[in-house]
Short mmCIF file of C-alpha atoms in Angstrom, two decimals:
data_model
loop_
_atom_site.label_atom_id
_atom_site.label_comp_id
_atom_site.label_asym_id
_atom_site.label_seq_id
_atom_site.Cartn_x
_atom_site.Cartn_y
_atom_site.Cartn_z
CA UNK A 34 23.22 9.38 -30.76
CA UNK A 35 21.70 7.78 -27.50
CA UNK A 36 23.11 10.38 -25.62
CA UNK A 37 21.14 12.67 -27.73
CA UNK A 38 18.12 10.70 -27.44
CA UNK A 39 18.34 9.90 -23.81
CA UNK A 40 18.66 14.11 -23.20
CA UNK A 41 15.36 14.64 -25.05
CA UNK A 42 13.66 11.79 -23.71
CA UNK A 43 14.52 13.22 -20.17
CA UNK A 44 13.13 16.97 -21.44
CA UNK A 45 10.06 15.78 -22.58
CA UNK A 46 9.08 13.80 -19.52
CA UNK A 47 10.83 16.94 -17.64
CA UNK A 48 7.99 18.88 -19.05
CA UNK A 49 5.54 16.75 -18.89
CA UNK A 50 5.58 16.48 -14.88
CA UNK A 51 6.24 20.03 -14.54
CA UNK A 52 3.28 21.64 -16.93
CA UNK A 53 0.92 18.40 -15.70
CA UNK A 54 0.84 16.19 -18.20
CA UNK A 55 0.42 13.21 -16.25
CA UNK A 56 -2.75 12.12 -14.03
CA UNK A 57 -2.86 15.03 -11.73
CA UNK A 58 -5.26 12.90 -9.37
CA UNK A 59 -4.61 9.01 -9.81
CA UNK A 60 -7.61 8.28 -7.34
CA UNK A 61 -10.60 10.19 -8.53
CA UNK A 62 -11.09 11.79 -5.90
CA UNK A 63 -14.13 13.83 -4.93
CA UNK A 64 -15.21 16.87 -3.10
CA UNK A 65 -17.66 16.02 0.20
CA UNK A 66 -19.79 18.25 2.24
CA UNK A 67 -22.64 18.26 4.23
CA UNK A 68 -23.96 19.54 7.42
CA UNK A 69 -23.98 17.87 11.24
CA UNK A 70 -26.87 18.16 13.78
CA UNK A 71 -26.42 17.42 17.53
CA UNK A 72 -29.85 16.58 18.86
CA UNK A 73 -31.45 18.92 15.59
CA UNK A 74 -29.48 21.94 16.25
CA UNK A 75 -26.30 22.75 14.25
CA UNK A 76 -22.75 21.67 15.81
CA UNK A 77 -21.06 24.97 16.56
CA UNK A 78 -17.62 22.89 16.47
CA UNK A 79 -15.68 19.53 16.03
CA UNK A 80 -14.52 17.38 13.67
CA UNK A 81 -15.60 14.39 11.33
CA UNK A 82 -13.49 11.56 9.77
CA UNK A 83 -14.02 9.20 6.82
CA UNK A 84 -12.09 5.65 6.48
CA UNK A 85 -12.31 3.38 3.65
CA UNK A 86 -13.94 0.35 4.33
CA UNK A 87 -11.35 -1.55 1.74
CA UNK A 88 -9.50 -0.84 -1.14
CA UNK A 89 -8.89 2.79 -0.98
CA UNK A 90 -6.24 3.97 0.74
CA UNK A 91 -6.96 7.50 1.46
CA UNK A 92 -8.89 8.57 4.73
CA UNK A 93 -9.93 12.37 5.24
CA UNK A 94 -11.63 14.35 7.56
CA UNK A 95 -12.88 18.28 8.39
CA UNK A 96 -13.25 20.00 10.91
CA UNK A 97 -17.05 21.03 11.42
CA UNK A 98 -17.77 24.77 12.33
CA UNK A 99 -21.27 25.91 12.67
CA UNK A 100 -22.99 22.85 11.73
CA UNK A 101 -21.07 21.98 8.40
CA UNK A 102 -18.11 20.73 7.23
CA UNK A 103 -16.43 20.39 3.79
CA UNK A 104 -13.30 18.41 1.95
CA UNK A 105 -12.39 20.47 -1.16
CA UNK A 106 -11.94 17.67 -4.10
CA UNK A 107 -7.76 18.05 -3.94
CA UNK A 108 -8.21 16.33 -0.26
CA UNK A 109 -11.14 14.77 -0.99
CA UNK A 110 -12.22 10.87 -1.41
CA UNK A 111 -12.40 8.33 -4.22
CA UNK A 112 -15.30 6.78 -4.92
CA UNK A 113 -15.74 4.00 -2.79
CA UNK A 114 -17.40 3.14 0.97
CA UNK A 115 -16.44 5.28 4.06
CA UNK A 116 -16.90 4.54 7.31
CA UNK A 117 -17.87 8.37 9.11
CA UNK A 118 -16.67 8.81 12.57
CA UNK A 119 -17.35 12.38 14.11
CA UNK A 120 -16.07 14.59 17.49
CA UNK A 121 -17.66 17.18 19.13
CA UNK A 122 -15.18 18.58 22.13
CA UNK A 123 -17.51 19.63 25.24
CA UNK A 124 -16.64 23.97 25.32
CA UNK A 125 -17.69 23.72 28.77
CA UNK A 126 -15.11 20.93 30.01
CA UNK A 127 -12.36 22.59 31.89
CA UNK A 128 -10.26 19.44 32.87
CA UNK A 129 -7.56 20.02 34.89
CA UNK A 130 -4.66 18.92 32.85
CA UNK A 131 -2.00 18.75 36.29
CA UNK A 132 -2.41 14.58 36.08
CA UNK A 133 -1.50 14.62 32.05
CA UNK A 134 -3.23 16.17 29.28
CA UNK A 135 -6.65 13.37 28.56
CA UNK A 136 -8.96 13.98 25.44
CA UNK A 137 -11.90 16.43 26.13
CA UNK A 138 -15.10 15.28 26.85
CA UNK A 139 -17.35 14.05 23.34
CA UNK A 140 -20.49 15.53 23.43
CA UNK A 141 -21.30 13.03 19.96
CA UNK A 142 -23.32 9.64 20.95
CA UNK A 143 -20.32 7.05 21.34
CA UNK A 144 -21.97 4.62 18.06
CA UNK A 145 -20.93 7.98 16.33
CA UNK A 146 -16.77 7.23 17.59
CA UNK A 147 -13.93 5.04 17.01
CA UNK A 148 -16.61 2.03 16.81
CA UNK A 149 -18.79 3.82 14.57
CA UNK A 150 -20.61 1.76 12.11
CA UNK A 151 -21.90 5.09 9.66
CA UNK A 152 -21.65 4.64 6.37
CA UNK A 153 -21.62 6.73 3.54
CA UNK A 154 -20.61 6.15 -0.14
CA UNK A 155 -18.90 8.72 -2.56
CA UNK A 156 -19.73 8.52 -6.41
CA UNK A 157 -18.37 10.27 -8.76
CA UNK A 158 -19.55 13.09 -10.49
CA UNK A 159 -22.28 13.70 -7.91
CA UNK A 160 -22.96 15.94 -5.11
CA UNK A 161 -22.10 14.01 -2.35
CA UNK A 162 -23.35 15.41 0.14
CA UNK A 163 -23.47 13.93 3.53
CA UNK A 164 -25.53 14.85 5.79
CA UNK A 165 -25.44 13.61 9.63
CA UNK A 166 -28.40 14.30 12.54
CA UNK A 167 -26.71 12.42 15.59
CA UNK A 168 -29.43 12.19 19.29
CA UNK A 169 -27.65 11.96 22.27
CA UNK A 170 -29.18 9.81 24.48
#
């Protein structure tokens, strides 16, 4: 009889996983978008990154293309605090990689990099959209 029991048991939760009967998303996450400005005009091309300030411990990013960017909700954040970090590669620098290969030149303000101090906070259920209008100085 627990044989019997033990086979169903192991059906059912076979099922279960397989049709999606548990949490699909255990973190809540949600979708973010916005647009990124470079001294008021759009960014033709880079990147942005969100990391959790605690608790969470998923991190995303997007690559920006023609002055927005967006995370679809599958990749997306939990609600929580993000810290936004953001690249913008220089199209015009054409380092000579004979020494090594080095990181392209960052045409984003440096408060904008790894020490960035932007903040934004997802919620959920709402729009979330982030918007970002960086000034080089």
């Amino acid at each position: 009889m627990t044989v019997r029991l033990v086979s169903v048991v192991a059906v059912v939760l076979s099922t279960c996983v397989w049709s999606g009967c548990g949490p699909s998303d255990p973190y809540g996450r949600q979708e973010v978008s916005g647009k990124v400005l470079l001294n008021g005009q759009p960014v033709q091309y880079g990147s942005v990154q969100f990391a959790p300030t605690a608790g969470s411990p998923v991190r995303t990013g997007a690559v920006i293309k023609d002055g927005a960017y967006y995370v679809p909700r599958d990749k997306g954040l939990p609600p929580g605090e993000y810290i936004v970090q953001i690249a913008v590669p220089d199209p015009n620098d054409n380092s000579d990689f004979k020494a090594g290969p080095r990181p392209r030149a960052n045409l984003a303000p440096p408060e904008w990099g790894g020490a960035s101090q932007h903040k934004i906070t997802v919620t959920k259920g709402s729009a979330n959209q982030f918007d970002f209008d960086m000034k080089s100085q």
